[in-house]
C-alpha cells in the first residue's frame, strides 16, 4: 500500500493526492492517515508545496463525499421510513426511529459533519445521513471542507515534521480508527439488544 501510494504521487503529483483522497472516501482501506503524511513528507523533501498538498487533499476529500451524499439524498427519509415500517422489524427498527434520527441530524448535522470529518472510521459514512436528511449542499460542502481541511493539515503537517518517519502517523492513527469502529459496532449491538428487550416486555 505504501509503495502504491508513493508511486501514484510520484507519477501524478498533486493530481495523485486529489485522486487518492477521493478514493479514500469511497474505499476506506485506502487510508488518509497514509496518503497525507506521505504527501507532507514529499513537501519536506522539496518535491511538493505543503500548502498545495493540503489544498489538494482537502479538495479530494470533499469531492469524495459527494457520491454517498447523493445516494443518501436519492434514497431519502421517506423511502427509508417506508422500508423500516415494512421490513425493519427484524432489526427492531421502525419508521419512527428513522424520523427521530433524522430530526437529530437536522439539529446537530452541521457539528456532526464538521467534527466527524476528523474522526477516522466514520468520516466517510456521515455523507449518507447528511444526504438523507437533505442537508443543503452548500452547507454540507462548507462544513465538510472545514473539517477535511483541518484533518488534511494535521496529517500533512505531521508527515512534514516527521520526515522519513512519516509512516508512524498511520501506525498510531490506524489502530485508533479501528477502536472507534469497534466502539460504534458495540453501541449498535447494545441498542439492538435493548430494543429487543423493550419489545419483548408486555405492553
XYZ file of N, CA and C in Angstrom:
609
model
N 0.829 -1.208 0.000
C 0.000 0.000 0.000
C 0.863 1.257 0.000
N 1.913 1.263 0.838
C 2.786 2.438 0.929
C 3.436 2.722 -0.416
N 3.965 1.657 -1.057
C 4.645 1.830 -2.337
C 3.682 2.319 -3.410
N 2.439 1.790 -3.386
C 1.453 2.189 -4.386
C 1.077 3.663 -4.228
N 0.858 4.100 -2.980
C 0.523 5.496 -2.713
C 1.653 6.409 -3.152
N 2.876 6.052 -2.775
C 4.022 6.873 -3.145
C 4.218 6.910 -4.656
N 4.020 5.752 -5.294
C 4.195 5.687 -6.745
C 3.197 6.564 -7.480
N 1.944 6.563 -7.005
C 0.908 7.379 -7.656
C 1.204 8.863 -7.476
N 1.676 9.236 -6.296
C 2.004 10.645 -6.067
C 3.245 11.064 -6.854
N 4.216 10.140 -6.969
C 5.428 10.456 -7.731
C 5.111 10.669 -9.206
N 4.162 9.879 -9.726
C 3.860 9.967 -11.153
C 2.858 11.074 -11.481
N 1.905 11.335 -10.566
C 0.843 12.307 -10.850
C 0.931 13.580 -10.005
N 1.781 13.587 -9.004
C 1.951 14.785 -8.188
C 0.687 15.174 -7.442
N 0.313 16.442 -7.559
C -0.858 16.951 -6.832
C -2.150 16.259 -7.272
N -2.243 15.926 -8.550
C -3.436 15.222 -9.039
C -3.541 13.854 -8.370
N -2.399 13.207 -8.145
C -2.394 11.923 -7.458
C -2.934 12.035 -6.043
N -2.564 13.104 -5.334
C -3.080 13.327 -3.979
C -4.591 13.490 -4.024
N -5.073 14.300 -4.962
C -6.512 14.527 -5.089
C -7.250 13.216 -5.353
N -6.757 12.428 -6.315
C -7.414 11.163 -6.658
C -7.399 10.188 -5.481
N -6.285 10.112 -4.784
C -6.178 9.198 -3.639
C -7.164 9.582 -2.539
N -7.327 10.889 -2.299
C -8.249 11.320 -1.247
C -9.704 11.122 -1.652
N -9.995 11.214 -2.964
C -11.340 10.867 -3.434
C -11.599 9.391 -3.178
N -10.647 8.554 -3.548
C -10.799 7.110 -3.371
C -10.880 6.727 -1.898
N -10.166 7.460 -1.047
C -10.171 7.158 0.389
C -11.553 7.266 0.984
N -12.357 8.180 0.462
C -13.717 8.347 0.967
C -14.642 7.244 0.485
N -14.322 6.646 -0.656
C -15.165 5.600 -1.223
C -14.696 4.211 -0.826
N -13.397 4.061 -0.606
C -12.809 2.773 -0.228
C -11.925 2.983 0.996
N -12.513 2.927 2.200
C -11.765 3.213 3.429
C -10.456 2.442 3.616
N -10.273 1.231 3.002
C -8.962 0.586 3.155
C -7.804 1.419 2.639
N -8.097 2.438 1.804
C -7.053 3.383 1.394
C -7.074 4.520 2.413
N -6.144 4.538 3.376
C -6.283 5.474 4.499
C -5.663 6.850 4.250
N -6.396 7.877 4.633
C -5.837 9.232 4.564
C -4.660 9.377 5.514
N -4.636 8.534 6.553
C -3.543 8.576 7.520
C -2.211 8.158 6.907
N -2.264 7.581 5.728
C -1.052 7.238 4.983
C -0.815 8.213 3.831
N -1.905 8.602 3.167
C -1.795 9.465 1.980
C -1.213 10.830 2.334
N -1.847 11.517 3.280
C -1.449 12.896 3.569
C -0.083 13.011 4.253
N 0.259 12.144 5.215
C 1.624 12.214 5.752
C 2.689 11.958 4.691
N 2.401 11.025 3.762
C 3.337 10.771 2.673
C 3.502 12.003 1.800
N 2.388 12.694 1.537
C 2.454 13.933 0.758
C 3.200 15.020 1.529
N 2.975 15.065 2.852
C 3.699 16.024 3.671
C 5.194 15.765 3.665
N 5.581 14.500 3.656
C 6.997 14.140 3.579
C 7.584 14.570 2.237
N 6.804 14.389 1.164
C 7.262 14.839 -0.156
C 7.485 16.344 -0.170
N 6.634 17.078 0.550
C 6.808 18.533 0.654
C 8.064 18.872 1.448
N 8.340 18.084 2.488
C 9.543 18.323 3.289
C 10.803 18.101 2.459
N 10.731 17.170 1.496
C 11.873 16.912 0.618
C 12.034 18.012 -0.428
N 11.006 18.853 -0.583
C 11.059 19.905 -1.579
C 10.432 19.533 -2.903
N 9.833 18.331 -2.977
C 9.213 17.885 -4.223
C 7.850 18.529 -4.457
N 7.164 18.865 -3.370
C 5.833 19.452 -3.460
C 5.744 20.647 -2.522
N 4.723 21.462 -2.708
C 4.469 22.598 -1.829
C 3.444 22.181 -0.774
N 3.747 22.418 0.502
C 2.892 21.940 1.581
C 1.481 22.529 1.506
N 1.364 23.814 1.188
C 0.045 24.453 1.118
C -0.796 23.821 0.011
N -0.185 23.601 -1.157
C -0.920 22.991 -2.270
C -1.283 21.549 -1.931
N -0.398 20.853 -1.232
C -0.692 19.489 -0.774
C -1.955 19.472 0.068
N -2.037 20.396 1.020
C -3.209 20.465 1.905
C -4.464 20.805 1.109
N -4.339 21.758 0.182
C -5.492 22.146 -0.637
C -5.988 20.984 -1.495
N -5.063 20.249 -2.115
C -5.451 19.104 -2.954
C -6.055 17.989 -2.101
N -5.496 17.772 -0.918
C -6.046 16.765 -0.027
C -7.449 17.126 0.431
N -7.642 18.398 0.736
C -8.969 18.863 1.159
C -9.974 18.745 0.029
N -9.584 19.188 -1.152
C -10.477 19.128 -2.311
C -10.859 17.686 -2.636
N -9.877 16.794 -2.634
C -10.159 15.392 -2.910
C -11.092 14.782 -1.891
N -10.892 15.144 -0.633
C -11.741 14.622 0.434
C -13.179 15.103 0.275
N -13.353 16.373 -0.059
C -14.702 16.930 -0.228
C -15.391 16.315 -1.440
N -14.676 16.213 -2.551
C -15.259 15.592 -3.753
C -15.661 14.143 -3.459
N -14.844 13.460 -2.656
C -15.123 12.063 -2.333
C -16.365 11.867 -1.481
N -16.821 12.922 -0.820
C -18.033 12.792 -0.005
C -19.308 12.807 -0.851
N -19.221 13.326 -2.068
C -20.433 13.583 -2.859
C -21.196 12.327 -3.295
N -20.524 11.248 -3.725
C -21.303 10.071 -4.133
C -22.220 9.545 -3.038
N -21.706 9.384 -1.816
C -22.548 8.886 -0.727
C -23.617 9.908 -0.337
N -23.279 11.186 -0.419
C -24.280 12.219 -0.129
C -25.460 12.097 -1.093
N -25.162 11.944 -2.381
C -26.236 11.867 -3.375
C -26.992 10.543 -3.299
N -26.308 9.470 -2.894
C -27.018 8.201 -2.672
C -28.027 8.373 -1.541
N -27.580 8.999 -0.435
C -28.483 9.267 0.680
C -29.629 10.168 0.274
N -29.320 11.157 -0.543
C -30.356 12.093 -0.997
C -31.375 11.383 -1.896
N -30.885 10.500 -2.762
C -31.784 9.789 -3.678
C -32.660 8.805 -2.911
N -32.079 8.160 -1.902
C -32.855 7.192 -1.120
C -33.890 7.921 -0.281
N -33.438 8.952 0.434
C -34.350 9.841 1.141
C -34.980 9.262 2.398
N -35.429 10.169 3.251
C -36.055 9.770 4.511
C -37.354 9.009 4.276
N -38.179 9.484 3.341
C -39.490 8.857 3.138
C -39.358 7.391 2.738
N -38.450 7.101 1.819
C -38.249 5.717 1.399
C -37.713 4.863 2.536
N -36.802 5.452 3.327
C -36.234 4.707 4.437
C -37.282 4.429 5.509
N -38.144 5.409 5.773
C -39.224 5.214 6.741
C -40.169 4.111 6.254
N -40.499 4.158 4.974
C -41.392 3.139 4.406
C -40.764 1.756 4.499
N -39.475 1.675 4.174
C -38.774 0.377 4.256
C -38.738 -0.125 5.694
N -38.438 0.773 6.659
C -38.346 0.370 8.058
C -39.689 -0.133 8.586
N -40.778 0.521 8.191
C -42.098 0.088 8.638
C -42.470 -1.281 8.059
N -41.973 -1.566 6.856
C -42.315 -2.833 6.216
C -41.375 -3.970 6.595
N -40.069 -3.656 6.640
C -39.075 -4.723 6.776
C -38.136 -4.555 7.967
N -38.303 -3.497 8.739
C -37.335 -3.216 9.799
C -37.569 -3.934 11.107
N -38.618 -4.725 11.178
C -38.953 -5.366 12.455
C -37.841 -6.276 12.946
N -37.212 -6.992 12.031
C -36.136 -7.909 12.436
C -34.912 -7.158 12.951
N -34.821 -5.859 12.618
C -33.753 -5.015 13.161
C -34.241 -4.169 14.338
N -35.465 -4.429 14.775
C -36.122 -3.600 15.804
C -36.076 -2.125 15.394
N -36.256 -1.883 14.115
C -36.172 -0.534 13.571
C -37.521 -0.165 12.975
N -38.006 1.008 13.320
C -39.294 1.459 12.805
C -39.134 2.793 12.094
N -40.176 3.157 11.376
C -40.163 4.455 10.720
C -40.026 5.591 11.716
N -40.590 5.405 12.899
C -40.478 6.417 13.946
C -39.029 6.622 14.355
N -38.282 5.521 14.429
C -36.860 5.623 14.771
C -36.107 6.427 13.714
N -36.431 6.168 12.452
C -35.774 6.888 11.364
C -36.059 8.378 11.461
N -37.309 8.721 11.761
C -37.677 10.135 11.869
C -36.952 10.807 13.035
N -36.818 10.073 14.157
C -36.077 10.628 15.299
C -34.625 10.889 14.922
N -34.021 9.922 14.226
C -32.629 10.084 13.818
C -32.478 11.255 12.860
N -33.457 11.392 11.959
C -33.410 12.490 11.001
C -33.586 13.831 11.708
N -34.470 13.886 12.700
C -34.660 15.122 13.467
C -33.372 15.484 14.204
N -32.699 14.456 14.751
C -31.429 14.706 15.452
C -30.416 15.284 14.489
N -30.339 14.709 13.276
C -29.357 15.191 12.313
C -29.699 16.600 11.846
N -30.994 16.903 11.768
C -31.390 18.268 11.405
C -30.895 19.277 12.432
N -30.893 18.866 13.714
C -30.460 19.777 14.789
C -28.941 19.834 14.927
N -28.282 18.715 14.743
C -26.849 18.630 15.058
C -25.991 18.255 13.851
N -26.601 18.211 12.667
C -25.883 17.718 11.495
C -24.643 18.517 11.145
N -24.702 19.847 11.306
C -23.528 20.653 10.946
C -22.337 20.297 11.831
N -22.576 20.121 13.125
C -21.481 19.739 14.028
C -20.999 18.325 13.726
N -21.963 17.445 13.404
C -21.591 16.063 13.097
C -20.687 16.005 11.873
N -21.037 16.760 10.833
C -20.227 16.771 9.618
C -18.876 17.423 9.885
N -18.880 18.553 10.579
C -17.636 19.286 10.841
C -16.638 18.445 11.627
N -17.072 17.935 12.776
C -16.145 17.190 13.623
C -15.979 15.747 13.162
N -17.034 15.193 12.532
C -16.945 13.818 12.061
C -15.924 13.645 10.955
N -15.676 14.693 10.173
C -14.668 14.604 9.113
C -13.266 14.423 9.668
N -13.102 14.654 10.965
C -11.795 14.489 11.588
C -11.713 13.220 12.429
N -12.722 12.355 12.315
C -12.743 11.119 13.105
C -12.535 9.935 12.176
N -11.380 9.271 12.266
C -11.143 8.101 11.412
C -12.202 7.036 11.656
N -12.571 6.369 10.587
C -13.510 5.262 10.729
C -14.943 5.630 10.392
N -15.349 6.851 10.716
C -16.741 7.226 10.429
C -16.831 8.462 9.527
N -15.681 9.041 9.193
C -15.678 10.310 8.461
C -16.392 10.209 7.121
N -16.237 9.055 6.442
C -16.882 8.896 5.144
C -18.371 8.605 5.272
N -18.752 7.890 6.339
C -20.131 7.424 6.476
C -21.124 8.551 6.725
N -20.660 9.691 7.230
C -21.565 10.787 7.568
C -22.254 11.391 6.344
N -21.694 11.143 5.168
C -22.305 11.695 3.962
C -23.693 11.122 3.723
N -23.910 9.857 4.086
C -25.207 9.223 3.873
C -26.327 9.904 4.662
N -26.202 10.028 6.006
C -27.273 10.709 6.732
C -27.423 12.174 6.344
N -26.318 12.815 5.953
C -26.420 14.205 5.501
C -27.296 14.294 4.258
N -27.120 13.347 3.344
C -27.955 13.331 2.151
C -29.388 12.956 2.459
N -29.575 11.958 3.321
C -30.922 11.508 3.670
C -31.722 12.603 4.368
N -31.063 13.394 5.192
C -31.762 14.468 5.899
C -31.906 15.724 5.039
N -31.411 15.614 3.787
C -31.490 16.729 2.838
C -30.821 17.994 3.369
N -29.665 17.802 4.002
C -28.859 18.961 4.364
C -28.519 19.720 3.078
N -28.723 21.029 3.056
C -28.416 21.794 1.837
C -26.982 21.554 1.386
N -26.803 21.344 0.094
C -25.485 21.017 -0.431
C -24.422 22.069 -0.092
N -24.710 23.382 -0.231
C -23.677 24.365 0.127
C -23.222 24.243 1.581
N -24.165 24.029 2.495
C -23.808 23.873 3.904
C -22.985 22.605 4.105
N -23.407 21.515 3.466
C -22.669 20.263 3.584
C -21.239 20.422 3.078
N -21.090 21.069 1.923
C -19.753 21.257 1.356
C -18.895 22.156 2.236
N -19.503 23.206 2.789
C -18.750 24.137 3.632
C -18.175 23.430 4.860
N -19.043 22.735 5.601
C -18.581 22.090 6.828
C -17.694 20.888 6.536
N -17.941 20.207 5.426
C -17.050 19.122 5.019
C -15.663 19.669 4.693
N -15.635 20.824 4.021
C -14.357 21.423 3.641
C -13.568 21.874 4.862
N -14.259 22.458 5.834
C -13.559 22.915 7.044
C -12.979 21.722 7.808
N -13.828 20.721 8.052
C -13.357 19.545 8.775
C -12.265 18.804 8.020
N -12.461 18.637 6.706
C -11.463 17.940 5.891
C -10.163 18.721 5.826
N -10.274 20.041 5.763
C -9.082 20.873 5.712
C -8.250 20.765 6.986
N -8.926 20.768 8.118
C -8.212 20.623 9.392
C -7.531 19.258 9.485
N -8.257 18.216 9.052
C -7.702 16.859 9.094
C -6.511 16.730 8.135
N -6.661 17.238 6.910
C -5.574 17.173 5.936
C -4.358 17.966 6.416
N -4.602 19.112 7.044
C -3.497 19.933 7.554
C -2.737 19.211 8.654
N -3.477 18.578 9.563
C -2.833 17.869 10.667
C -1.982 16.705 10.158
N -2.529 15.940 9.217
C -1.799 14.779 8.716
C -0.601 15.183 7.861
N -0.810 16.145 6.972
C 0.292 16.588 6.118
C 1.380 17.259 6.958
N 0.952 18.046 7.945
C 1.920 18.689 8.834
C 2.728 17.676 9.613
N 2.077 16.623 10.075
C 2.789 15.572 10.810
C 3.813 14.891 9.912
N 3.415 14.599 8.661
C 4.349 13.987 7.723
C 5.516 14.907 7.405
N 5.234 16.192 7.309
C 6.283 17.184 7.034
C 7.298 17.223 8.172
N 6.805 17.183 9.402
C 7.687 17.283 10.570
C 8.426 15.973 10.859
N 7.762 14.853 10.615
C 8.372 13.553 10.922
C 9.391 13.113 9.880
N 9.286 13.652 8.674
C 10.245 13.302 7.635
C 10.192 11.828 7.279
N 11.361 11.162 7.324
C 11.436 9.748 6.952
C 10.543 8.862 7.814
N 10.153 9.350 8.970
C 9.324 8.548 9.883
C 7.832 8.836 9.724
N 7.439 9.382 8.577
C 6.040 9.784 8.389
C 5.062 8.618 8.535
N 5.519 7.378 8.287
C 4.619 6.221 8.376
C 4.140 5.982 9.810
N 4.815 6.602 10.782
C 4.378 6.456 12.171
C 2.982 7.045 12.382
N 2.607 8.015 11.565
C 1.270 8.616 11.703
C 0.203 7.550 11.521
N 0.324 6.764 10.443
C -0.657 5.722 10.173
C -0.599 4.629 11.237
N 0.605 4.364 11.760
C 0.757 3.320 12.780
C 0.022 3.674 14.060
N -0.081 4.976 14.361
C -0.795 5.397 15.566
C -2.275 5.655 15.293
N -2.573 6.328 14.186
C -3.953 6.695 13.901
C -4.754 5.500 13.408
N -4.113 4.586 12.661
C -4.803 3.411 12.144
C -5.484 2.592 13.230
N -4.752 2.187 14.281
C -5.414 1.458 15.364
C -6.525 2.262 16.030
N -6.353 3.594 16.128
C -7.399 4.424 16.737
C -8.683 4.350 15.928
N -8.563 4.337 14.596
C -9.761 4.251 13.753
C -10.455 2.912 13.945
N -9.677 1.850 14.118
C -10.285 0.532 14.341
C -10.992 0.474 15.691
N -10.421 1.145 16.684
C -11.062 1.196 18.005
C -12.389 1.946 17.910
N -12.398 3.060 17.173
C -13.630 3.841 17.020
C -14.706 3.008 16.338
N -14.333 2.291 15.283
C -15.298 1.439 14.591
C -15.826 0.354 15.512
N -14.941 -0.199 16.348
C -15.365 -1.237 17.283
C -16.352 -0.681 18.301
N -16.092 0.536 18.793
C -16.998 1.171 19.752
C -18.364 1.413 19.120
N -18.357 1.888 17.883
C -19.619 2.119 17.177
C -20.376 0.806 17.005
N -19.660 -0.257 16.630
C -20.300 -1.562 16.449
C -20.909 -2.066 17.754
N -20.175 -1.908 18.861
C -20.690 -2.329 20.164
C -21.929 -1.530 20.536
N -21.883 -0.220 20.281
C -23.038 0.630 20.589
C -24.273 0.185 19.812
N -24.084 -0.179 18.546
C -25.203 -0.654 17.727
C -25.764 -1.953 18.285
N -24.871 -2.865 18.684
C -25.313 -4.150 19.250
C -26.085 -3.931 20.549
N -25.572 -3.046 21.423
C -26.249 -2.759 22.694
C -27.630 -2.167 22.426
N -27.716 -1.244 21.487
C -29.013 -0.644 21.133
C -29.972 -1.710 20.631
N -29.451 -2.604 19.782
C -30.273 -3.671 19.217
C -30.833 -4.567 20.321
N -29.975 -4.951 21.278
C -30.402 -5.833 22.374
C -31.444 -5.141 23.252
N -31.221 -3.865 23.545
C -32.179 -3.122 24.376
C -33.533 -3.012 23.697
N -33.543 -2.756 22.400
C -34.808 -2.657 21.689
C -35.543 -3.995 21.693
N -34.796 -5.081 21.549
C -35.398 -6.408 21.596
C -36.067 -6.657 22.949
N -35.372 -6.277 24.012
C -35.915 -6.473 25.360
C -37.154 -5.625 25.583
N -37.110 -4.365 25.102
C -38.257 -3.471 25.259
C -39.480 -4.025 24.527
N -39.258 -4.557 23.340
C -40.367 -5.091 22.570
C -40.899 -6.399 23.157
N -40.001 -7.119 23.866
C -40.420 -8.398 24.457
C -41.258 -8.193 25.726
N -41.111 -7.002 26.349
C -41.870 -6.741 27.573
C -43.347 -6.528 27.251
N -44.248 -7.057 28.085
C -45.685 -6.850 27.846
C -46.046 -5.377 27.933
N -46.963 -4.956 27.017
C -47.374 -3.554 26.930
C -47.860 -2.978 28.189
